[in-house]
Amino acid sequence: MENVSTTKEKRDWKKTLQQNYSFLVVILMIIIFTILEPSFLNSRNVTNLLSDSAPLMIMAAGMTPVLIMGSIDLSLGSMCSAANVLMLQLMLKMQPSIENPYIIFLLAMLLTLLFGAFGGFILGAIQVKLKVPSFIASLAFMSVWDSVALLISQMPVKIPKAMKMTTNWYKIQLGPIGLPLIIAVGLTLIYHFVMTRTAFGRGIFAIGGNERAARIAGIRVDRYKITVFVLNGVCAALGAMFLLVKANSSAPTVGEAFTLMTISAVVAGGTSLVGGSGSLVKSIVGVFIISIIKNGMNMVGVNVYWQKVVYGIIVLLAVTISTDRTSRSRIVK
């Protein structure tokens, strides 16, 4: 009986670690970077860190349900780049004919979000209608959107001075927390509610757990998949808008690093790469893990190329820790 009790305690301990390791990593990273760089926790750096987390959080919110249903989108960063340059070019095209800069900004943002939704719809439709795996389809679209971004604009372009007042909202601060982060967290929590409290969300988890069983149960799998990719495209475009406003300029390669960063953040938050489990709330924690590591490495002076190595290692470690090896039905794909 004692051995059985000990074994159960070990399993409970491992399960607790799998469910909460992301919170422990945040604390550990803060301690490490504070030791390496004492100014890491000063108010200015904390404000910058939280502000930089907003675009990544938006994109992680879109990617989380994609991974939960057992798919992936490798074109996220490229879509972000294309949407980023598209929005500014739309603003420049509208400027001569529309006097109010705020109307120009809102119209350009709406059209950019529609562009993101259209891109997500195409990707989802190709997967469900042509039966092309999301890995292959999104890999192809990564090249497509990279080219589209460069066709729209081959170099960085600044927002004109006459329109810079439309970006002032990004600088609004409530203590150390900026308005962009509040918006990002709010949208993520709304999506979390949808995923946990609606039939749509339960259907996504069911598809990720066992797609064939979900179809037998009457879940409209194709429609659900396309919808998730559409929302992911919208989140990529919204993240692009955040990056545009933050930098006051667009760049055709601005989203280049965000595919790996976003997947790293979502996986670090405990979402399974094989589908069926995950949480948008924990993805928020995963975003802070990546943001802390990125900010800390910049302060310590780590080369940007080594940072990509670190993100790759994070994915491997997170998958290793979070994978449930006790389930015989779990297939490694």
mmCIF file of C-alpha atoms in Angstrom:
data_model
loop_
_atom_site.group_PDB
_atom_site.id
_atom_site.type_symbol
_atom_site.label_atom_id
_atom_site.label_comp_id
_atom_site.label_asym_id
_atom_site.label_seq_id
_atom_site.Cartn_x
_atom_site.Cartn_y
_atom_site.Cartn_z
ATOM 1 C CA MET A 1 0.000 0.000 0.000
ATOM 2 C CA GLU A 2 2.882 2.318 0.828
ATOM 3 C CA ASN A 3 4.441 1.770 -2.595
ATOM 4 C CA VAL A 4 1.125 2.494 -4.304
ATOM 5 C CA SER A 5 0.763 5.707 -2.272
ATOM 6 C CA THR A 6 4.313 6.789 -3.146
ATOM 7 C CA THR A 7 3.740 6.098 -6.835
ATOM 8 C CA LYS A 8 0.527 8.114 -6.760
ATOM 9 C CA GLU A 9 2.290 11.020 -5.051
ATOM 10 C CA LYS A 10 4.987 10.983 -7.727
ATOM 11 C CA ARG A 11 2.366 11.015 -10.478
ATOM 12 C CA ASP A 12 0.520 13.877 -8.794
ATOM 13 C CA TRP A 13 3.782 15.790 -8.456
ATOM 14 C CA LYS A 14 4.640 15.266 -12.130
ATOM 15 C CA LYS A 15 1.124 16.293 -13.175
ATOM 16 C CA THR A 16 1.355 19.457 -11.057
ATOM 17 C CA LEU A 17 4.737 20.255 -12.634
ATOM 18 C CA GLN A 18 3.346 19.737 -16.136
ATOM 19 C CA GLN A 19 0.421 22.050 -15.420
ATOM 20 C CA ASN A 20 2.334 24.839 -13.655
ATOM 21 C CA TYR A 21 5.918 24.759 -14.930
ATOM 22 C CA SER A 22 5.352 27.935 -16.990
ATOM 23 C CA PHE A 23 4.737 29.988 -13.828
ATOM 24 C CA LEU A 24 7.913 28.568 -12.289
ATOM 25 C CA VAL A 25 9.890 29.460 -15.421
ATOM 26 C CA VAL A 26 8.734 33.095 -15.221
ATOM 27 C CA ILE A 27 9.975 33.362 -11.637
ATOM 28 C CA LEU A 28 13.247 31.599 -12.491
ATOM 29 C CA MET A 29 13.928 33.844 -15.490
ATOM 30 C CA ILE A 30 13.277 36.992 -13.457
ATOM 31 C CA ILE A 31 15.718 35.820 -10.778
ATOM 32 C CA ILE A 32 18.421 34.878 -13.312
ATOM 33 C CA PHE A 33 18.268 38.119 -15.293
ATOM 34 C CA THR A 34 18.090 40.231 -12.139
ATOM 35 C CA ILE A 35 21.313 38.582 -10.957
ATOM 36 C CA LEU A 36 22.980 39.058 -14.353
ATOM 37 C CA GLU A 37 21.712 42.625 -14.800
ATOM 38 C CA PRO A 38 20.541 44.445 -11.618
ATOM 39 C CA SER A 39 18.705 47.097 -13.672
ATOM 40 C CA PHE A 40 16.462 44.398 -15.204
ATOM 41 C CA LEU A 41 13.626 45.164 -12.767
ATOM 42 C CA ASN A 42 13.809 48.952 -12.859
ATOM 43 C CA SER A 43 10.530 50.671 -13.729
ATOM 44 C CA ARG A 44 11.606 51.809 -17.197
ATOM 45 C CA ASN A 45 12.672 48.339 -18.307
ATOM 46 C CA VAL A 46 9.569 46.689 -16.842
ATOM 47 C CA THR A 47 7.399 49.189 -18.750
ATOM 48 C CA ASN A 48 9.267 48.446 -21.989
ATOM 49 C CA LEU A 49 9.013 44.702 -21.398
ATOM 50 C CA LEU A 50 5.253 44.838 -20.865
ATOM 51 C CA SER A 51 4.768 47.109 -23.876
ATOM 52 C CA ASP A 52 6.780 44.774 -26.117
ATOM 53 C CA SER A 53 4.608 41.839 -25.003
ATOM 54 C CA ALA A 54 1.400 43.188 -26.568
ATOM 55 C CA PRO A 55 1.936 42.290 -30.279
ATOM 56 C CA LEU A 56 3.271 38.843 -29.375
ATOM 57 C CA MET A 57 0.305 38.212 -27.070
ATOM 58 C CA ILE A 58 -2.176 39.052 -29.826
ATOM 59 C CA MET A 59 -0.512 36.600 -32.199
ATOM 60 C CA ALA A 60 -0.200 33.932 -29.488
ATOM 61 C CA ALA A 61 -3.957 34.270 -28.878
ATOM 62 C CA GLY A 62 -4.575 33.381 -32.516
ATOM 63 C CA MET A 63 -2.041 30.548 -32.618
ATOM 64 C CA THR A 64 -3.201 28.771 -29.440
ATOM 65 C CA PRO A 65 -6.506 27.385 -30.835
ATOM 66 C CA VAL A 66 -4.682 26.397 -34.045
ATOM 67 C CA LEU A 67 -2.325 24.196 -32.030
ATOM 68 C CA ILE A 68 -5.150 22.941 -29.795
ATOM 69 C CA MET A 69 -6.962 21.510 -32.802
ATOM 70 C CA GLY A 70 -3.762 19.745 -33.899
ATOM 71 C CA SER A 71 -2.721 22.087 -36.729
ATOM 72 C CA ILE A 72 0.013 24.694 -37.084
ATOM 73 C CA ASP A 73 0.569 27.944 -38.989
ATOM 74 C CA LEU A 74 4.155 28.597 -40.066
ATOM 75 C CA SER A 75 3.072 31.583 -42.179
ATOM 76 C CA LEU A 76 2.024 33.719 -39.189
ATOM 77 C CA GLY A 77 5.124 35.932 -39.184
ATOM 78 C CA SER A 78 5.030 36.409 -42.949
ATOM 79 C CA MET A 79 1.344 37.353 -42.809
ATOM 80 C CA CYS A 80 2.265 39.828 -40.082
ATOM 81 C CA SER A 81 4.914 41.408 -42.335
ATOM 82 C CA ALA A 82 2.529 41.662 -45.293
ATOM 83 C CA ALA A 83 -0.240 43.171 -43.157
ATOM 84 C CA ASN A 84 2.216 45.608 -41.565
ATOM 85 C CA VAL A 85 3.337 47.169 -44.853
ATOM 86 C CA LEU A 86 -0.149 46.926 -46.370
ATOM 87 C CA MET A 87 -1.737 49.006 -43.617
ATOM 88 C CA LEU A 88 0.705 51.879 -43.970
ATOM 89 C CA GLN A 89 0.443 51.862 -47.755
ATOM 90 C CA LEU A 90 -3.352 52.014 -47.439
ATOM 91 C CA MET A 91 -3.009 54.985 -45.099
ATOM 92 C CA LEU A 92 -0.728 56.760 -47.587
ATOM 93 C CA LYS A 93 -3.135 56.068 -50.469
ATOM 94 C CA MET A 94 -6.112 57.442 -48.514
ATOM 95 C CA GLN A 95 -4.343 60.539 -47.216
ATOM 96 C CA PRO A 96 -4.948 62.802 -50.267
ATOM 97 C CA SER A 97 -8.694 62.068 -50.422
ATOM 98 C CA ILE A 98 -9.655 61.856 -46.717
ATOM 99 C CA GLU A 99 -8.880 64.753 -44.384
ATOM 100 C CA ASN A 100 -9.474 63.117 -41.003
ATOM 101 C CA PRO A 101 -6.380 61.024 -40.079
ATOM 102 C CA TYR A 102 -8.339 58.962 -37.542
ATOM 103 C CA ILE A 103 -10.822 57.851 -40.194
ATOM 104 C CA ILE A 104 -7.890 56.938 -42.439
ATOM 105 C CA PHE A 105 -6.344 54.883 -39.636
ATOM 106 C CA LEU A 106 -9.589 53.047 -38.841
ATOM 107 C CA LEU A 107 -10.366 52.287 -42.498
ATOM 108 C CA ALA A 108 -6.818 51.048 -43.120
ATOM 109 C CA MET A 109 -6.971 48.903 -39.989
ATOM 110 C CA LEU A 110 -10.323 47.396 -41.026
ATOM 111 C CA LEU A 111 -9.050 46.561 -44.515
ATOM 112 C CA THR A 112 -5.873 45.069 -43.029
ATOM 113 C CA LEU A 113 -7.883 42.877 -40.667
ATOM 114 C CA LEU A 114 -9.992 41.733 -43.631
ATOM 115 C CA PHE A 115 -6.754 40.912 -45.450
ATOM 116 C CA GLY A 116 -5.643 38.803 -42.477
ATOM 117 C CA ALA A 117 -9.028 37.062 -42.366
ATOM 118 C CA PHE A 118 -8.837 36.367 -46.108
ATOM 119 C CA GLY A 119 -5.349 34.887 -45.733
ATOM 120 C CA GLY A 120 -6.513 32.682 -42.878
ATOM 121 C CA PHE A 121 -9.564 31.591 -44.863
ATOM 122 C CA ILE A 122 -7.438 30.506 -47.840
ATOM 123 C CA LEU A 123 -5.062 28.556 -45.603
ATOM 124 C CA GLY A 124 -7.912 26.846 -43.764
ATOM 125 C CA ALA A 125 -9.804 26.061 -46.960
ATOM 126 C CA ILE A 126 -6.736 24.500 -48.582
ATOM 127 C CA GLN A 127 -6.243 22.280 -45.551
ATOM 128 C CA VAL A 128 -9.827 21.040 -45.216
ATOM 129 C CA LYS A 129 -10.886 20.967 -48.880
ATOM 130 C CA LEU A 130 -7.693 19.823 -50.574
ATOM 131 C CA LYS A 131 -6.579 17.719 -47.565
ATOM 132 C CA VAL A 132 -3.161 19.398 -47.495
ATOM 133 C CA PRO A 133 -1.530 19.189 -44.034
ATOM 134 C CA SER A 134 -1.395 22.589 -42.327
ATOM 135 C CA PHE A 135 2.382 22.257 -41.953
ATOM 136 C CA ILE A 136 2.859 22.037 -45.739
ATOM 137 C CA ALA A 137 0.176 24.579 -46.647
ATOM 138 C CA SER A 138 1.420 27.192 -44.171
ATOM 139 C CA LEU A 139 5.046 26.575 -45.217
ATOM 140 C CA ALA A 140 4.039 27.415 -48.792
ATOM 141 C CA PHE A 141 2.131 30.517 -47.682
ATOM 142 C CA MET A 142 5.123 31.668 -45.650
ATOM 143 C CA SER A 143 6.917 32.182 -48.969
ATOM 144 C CA VAL A 144 3.823 33.734 -50.560
ATOM 145 C CA TRP A 145 3.294 36.362 -47.843
ATOM 146 C CA ASP A 146 7.024 37.148 -47.677
ATOM 147 C CA SER A 147 6.879 37.949 -51.391
ATOM 148 C CA VAL A 148 3.645 39.936 -51.032
ATOM 149 C CA ALA A 149 5.229 42.065 -48.296
ATOM 150 C CA LEU A 150 8.216 42.857 -50.529
ATOM 151 C CA LEU A 151 5.976 43.551 -53.518
ATOM 152 C CA ILE A 152 4.027 46.097 -51.460
ATOM 153 C CA SER A 153 7.132 47.773 -50.041
ATOM 154 C CA GLN A 154 10.801 46.884 -50.455
ATOM 155 C CA MET A 155 12.037 49.062 -47.580
ATOM 156 C CA PRO A 156 10.907 50.504 -44.231
ATOM 157 C CA VAL A 157 8.508 53.457 -44.510
ATOM 158 C CA LYS A 158 7.715 55.962 -41.755
ATOM 159 C CA ILE A 159 4.235 57.143 -40.845
ATOM 160 C CA PRO A 160 3.861 60.753 -42.095
ATOM 161 C CA LYS A 161 4.009 63.493 -39.442
ATOM 162 C CA ALA A 162 0.461 64.570 -40.316
ATOM 163 C CA MET A 163 -0.790 61.115 -39.236
ATOM 164 C CA LYS A 164 1.381 60.412 -36.216
ATOM 165 C CA MET A 165 -1.346 61.518 -33.793
ATOM 166 C CA THR A 166 -3.196 58.306 -34.693
ATOM 167 C CA THR A 167 -0.478 56.335 -32.876
ATOM 168 C CA ASN A 168 -0.577 58.279 -29.591
ATOM 169 C CA TRP A 169 -2.869 55.717 -27.969
ATOM 170 C CA TYR A 170 0.005 53.237 -27.912
ATOM 171 C CA LYS A 171 1.846 55.462 -25.410
ATOM 172 C CA ILE A 172 -0.994 55.632 -22.868
ATOM 173 C CA GLN A 173 0.178 54.175 -19.556
ATOM 174 C CA LEU A 174 -1.693 53.073 -16.431
ATOM 175 C CA GLY A 175 1.294 52.821 -14.112
ATOM 176 C CA PRO A 176 3.773 50.330 -15.628
ATOM 177 C CA ILE A 177 1.030 48.754 -17.763
ATOM 178 C CA GLY A 178 0.313 50.297 -21.137
ATOM 179 C CA LEU A 179 -2.986 50.432 -23.015
ATOM 180 C CA PRO A 180 -1.701 48.036 -25.748
ATOM 181 C CA LEU A 181 -1.085 45.292 -23.186
ATOM 182 C CA ILE A 182 -4.495 45.869 -21.594
ATOM 183 C CA ILE A 183 -6.127 45.504 -25.029
ATOM 184 C CA ALA A 184 -4.077 42.380 -25.798
ATOM 185 C CA VAL A 185 -4.909 40.713 -22.475
ATOM 186 C CA GLY A 186 -8.577 41.689 -22.813
ATOM 187 C CA LEU A 187 -8.903 40.194 -26.298
ATOM 188 C CA THR A 188 -7.073 37.047 -25.189
ATOM 189 C CA LEU A 189 -9.423 36.589 -22.229
ATOM 190 C CA ILE A 190 -12.457 37.046 -24.485
ATOM 191 C CA TYR A 191 -11.093 34.347 -26.787
ATOM 192 C CA HIS A 192 -10.397 32.200 -23.709
ATOM 193 C CA PHE A 193 -14.054 32.545 -22.707
ATOM 194 C CA VAL A 194 -15.116 31.462 -26.201
ATOM 195 C CA MET A 195 -12.789 28.457 -26.058
ATOM 196 C CA THR A 196 -13.911 27.313 -22.604
ATOM 197 C CA ARG A 197 -17.569 28.329 -22.382
ATOM 198 C CA THR A 198 -19.042 27.816 -25.849
ATOM 199 C CA ALA A 199 -19.834 24.872 -28.113
ATOM 200 C CA PHE A 200 -17.339 26.242 -30.642
ATOM 201 C CA GLY A 201 -14.490 26.078 -28.127
ATOM 202 C CA ARG A 202 -15.420 22.597 -26.938
ATOM 203 C CA GLY A 203 -15.556 21.516 -30.569
ATOM 204 C CA ILE A 204 -11.984 22.738 -31.169
ATOM 205 C CA PHE A 205 -10.721 20.712 -28.195
ATOM 206 C CA ALA A 206 -12.654 17.688 -29.461
ATOM 207 C CA ILE A 207 -11.130 18.016 -32.936
ATOM 208 C CA GLY A 208 -7.652 18.218 -31.450
ATOM 209 C CA GLY A 209 -8.276 15.199 -29.235
ATOM 210 C CA ASN A 210 -9.772 12.941 -31.897
ATOM 211 C CA GLU A 211 -10.915 14.422 -35.191
ATOM 212 C CA ARG A 212 -12.644 11.261 -36.403
ATOM 213 C CA ALA A 213 -14.674 11.006 -33.196
ATOM 214 C CA ALA A 214 -15.544 14.705 -33.495
ATOM 215 C CA ARG A 215 -16.948 14.141 -36.997
ATOM 216 C CA ILE A 216 -18.989 11.149 -35.796
ATOM 217 C CA ALA A 217 -20.337 13.316 -32.958
ATOM 218 C CA GLY A 218 -21.725 15.753 -35.523
ATOM 219 C CA ILE A 219 -19.179 18.554 -35.088
ATOM 220 C CA ARG A 220 -18.717 20.555 -38.287
ATOM 221 C CA VAL A 221 -14.981 19.988 -38.332
ATOM 222 C CA ASP A 222 -14.235 21.743 -41.641
ATOM 223 C CA ARG A 223 -16.145 24.866 -40.667
ATOM 224 C CA TYR A 224 -14.507 24.985 -37.238
ATOM 225 C CA LYS A 225 -11.034 24.590 -38.709
ATOM 226 C CA ILE A 226 -11.527 27.344 -41.270
ATOM 227 C CA THR A 227 -12.930 29.661 -38.593
ATOM 228 C CA VAL A 228 -9.896 29.110 -36.364
ATOM 229 C CA PHE A 229 -7.525 29.913 -39.233
ATOM 230 C CA VAL A 230 -9.548 33.021 -40.100
ATOM 231 C CA LEU A 231 -9.282 34.234 -36.488
ATOM 232 C CA ASN A 232 -5.575 33.427 -36.526
ATOM 233 C CA GLY A 233 -5.145 35.548 -39.643
ATOM 234 C CA VAL A 234 -7.024 38.412 -37.986
ATOM 235 C CA CYS A 235 -4.746 38.159 -34.941
ATOM 236 C CA ALA A 236 -1.658 38.226 -37.178
ATOM 237 C CA ALA A 237 -2.951 41.366 -38.883
ATOM 238 C CA LEU A 238 -3.856 42.965 -35.546
ATOM 239 C CA GLY A 239 -0.377 42.188 -34.229
ATOM 240 C CA ALA A 240 1.020 43.820 -37.387
ATOM 241 C CA MET A 241 -1.001 46.948 -36.629
ATOM 242 C CA PHE A 242 0.401 47.023 -33.079
ATOM 243 C CA LEU A 243 3.952 46.777 -34.471
ATOM 244 C CA LEU A 244 3.245 49.550 -36.991
ATOM 245 C CA VAL A 245 1.945 51.918 -34.314
ATOM 246 C CA LYS A 246 4.708 50.991 -31.863
ATOM 247 C CA ALA A 247 7.527 51.702 -34.329
ATOM 248 C CA ASN A 248 5.752 54.515 -36.217
ATOM 249 C CA SER A 249 6.914 52.776 -39.373
ATOM 250 C CA SER A 250 6.388 49.636 -41.433
ATOM 251 C CA ALA A 251 8.957 47.098 -42.593
ATOM 252 C CA PRO A 252 8.569 44.136 -45.004
ATOM 253 C CA THR A 253 10.437 41.819 -42.625
ATOM 254 C CA VAL A 254 8.977 42.991 -39.303
ATOM 255 C CA GLY A 255 7.218 39.679 -38.616
ATOM 256 C CA GLU A 256 10.172 37.482 -39.510
ATOM 257 C CA ALA A 257 10.972 36.433 -35.937
ATOM 258 C CA PHE A 258 7.386 36.174 -34.733
ATOM 259 C CA THR A 259 6.514 32.718 -36.051
ATOM 260 C CA LEU A 260 9.092 31.000 -33.851
ATOM 261 C CA MET A 261 8.488 33.400 -30.947
ATOM 262 C CA THR A 262 4.726 32.854 -31.074
ATOM 263 C CA ILE A 263 4.949 29.068 -31.242
ATOM 264 C CA SER A 264 7.556 29.165 -28.444
ATOM 265 C CA ALA A 265 5.253 31.289 -26.277
ATOM 266 C CA VAL A 266 2.194 29.089 -26.833
ATOM 267 C CA VAL A 267 4.098 25.851 -26.242
ATOM 268 C CA ALA A 268 5.876 27.342 -23.212
ATOM 269 C CA GLY A 269 2.393 28.061 -21.873
ATOM 270 C CA GLY A 270 1.585 24.350 -21.959
ATOM 271 C CA THR A 271 -0.358 23.956 -25.213
ATOM 272 C CA SER A 272 0.309 20.571 -26.791
ATOM 273 C CA LEU A 273 1.795 20.439 -30.287
ATOM 274 C CA VAL A 274 -0.152 17.233 -30.963
ATOM 275 C CA GLY A 275 -3.489 18.885 -30.173
ATOM 276 C CA GLY A 276 -6.289 18.353 -27.696
ATOM 277 C CA SER A 277 -5.010 20.440 -24.786
ATOM 278 C CA GLY A 278 -4.002 24.012 -24.085
ATOM 279 C CA SER A 279 -5.089 27.271 -22.516
ATOM 280 C CA LEU A 280 -5.098 30.872 -23.707
ATOM 281 C CA VAL A 281 -4.584 32.075 -20.133
ATOM 282 C CA LYS A 282 -1.415 29.992 -19.889
ATOM 283 C CA SER A 283 -0.375 31.305 -23.295
ATOM 284 C CA ILE A 284 -0.330 34.748 -21.654
ATOM 285 C CA VAL A 285 2.199 33.343 -19.189
ATOM 286 C CA GLY A 286 4.129 31.824 -22.100
ATOM 287 C CA VAL A 287 4.258 35.227 -23.785
ATOM 288 C CA PHE A 288 5.783 36.726 -20.650
ATOM 289 C CA ILE A 289 8.364 33.914 -20.585
ATOM 290 C CA ILE A 290 9.479 34.755 -24.133
ATOM 291 C CA SER A 291 9.323 38.516 -23.522
ATOM 292 C CA ILE A 292 11.398 38.214 -20.345
ATOM 293 C CA ILE A 293 13.980 36.032 -22.088
ATOM 294 C CA LYS A 294 14.157 38.354 -25.116
ATOM 295 C CA ASN A 295 14.397 41.492 -22.986
ATOM 296 C CA GLY A 296 16.903 39.912 -20.603
ATOM 297 C CA MET A 297 19.124 38.628 -23.390
ATOM 298 C CA ASN A 298 19.117 42.067 -25.031
ATOM 299 C CA MET A 299 20.155 43.687 -21.752
ATOM 300 C CA VAL A 300 22.888 41.128 -21.168
ATOM 301 C CA GLY A 301 24.083 41.556 -24.756
ATOM 302 C CA VAL A 302 23.317 38.151 -26.266
ATOM 303 C CA ASN A 303 23.618 38.052 -30.068
ATOM 304 C CA VAL A 304 20.235 38.075 -31.843
ATOM 305 C CA TYR A 305 21.065 34.845 -33.706
ATOM 306 C CA TRP A 306 21.748 33.046 -30.427
ATOM 307 C CA GLN A 307 18.344 34.251 -29.255
ATOM 308 C CA LYS A 308 16.713 32.149 -31.993
ATOM 309 C CA VAL A 309 18.664 29.152 -30.722
ATOM 310 C CA VAL A 310 17.230 29.805 -27.265
ATOM 311 C CA TYR A 311 13.651 29.961 -28.615
ATOM 312 C CA GLY A 312 14.148 26.615 -30.353
ATOM 313 C CA ILE A 313 15.465 25.062 -27.147
ATOM 314 C CA ILE A 314 12.452 26.468 -25.272
ATOM 315 C CA VAL A 315 10.088 24.652 -27.654
ATOM 316 C CA LEU A 316 11.953 21.365 -27.185
ATOM 317 C CA LEU A 317 12.040 21.672 -23.387
ATOM 318 C CA ALA A 318 8.407 22.757 -23.149
ATOM 319 C CA VAL A 319 7.253 19.827 -25.288
ATOM 320 C CA THR A 320 9.408 17.420 -23.265
ATOM 321 C CA ILE A 321 7.953 18.634 -19.961
ATOM 322 C CA SER A 322 4.310 18.951 -21.047
ATOM 323 C CA THR A 323 3.957 15.722 -23.053
ATOM 324 C CA ASP A 324 1.850 13.093 -21.332
ATOM 325 C CA ARG A 325 3.746 9.823 -21.751
ATOM 326 C CA THR A 326 1.310 7.784 -19.664
ATOM 327 C CA SER A 327 -1.364 7.710 -22.364
ATOM 328 C CA ARG A 328 -0.937 4.763 -24.718
ATOM 329 C CA SER A 329 -3.358 6.284 -27.173
ATOM 330 C CA ARG A 330 -1.189 9.368 -27.675
ATOM 331 C CA ILE A 331 0.555 9.206 -31.036
ATOM 332 C CA VAL A 332 3.684 11.244 -31.723
ATOM 333 C CA LYS A 333 3.183 12.785 -35.189
#
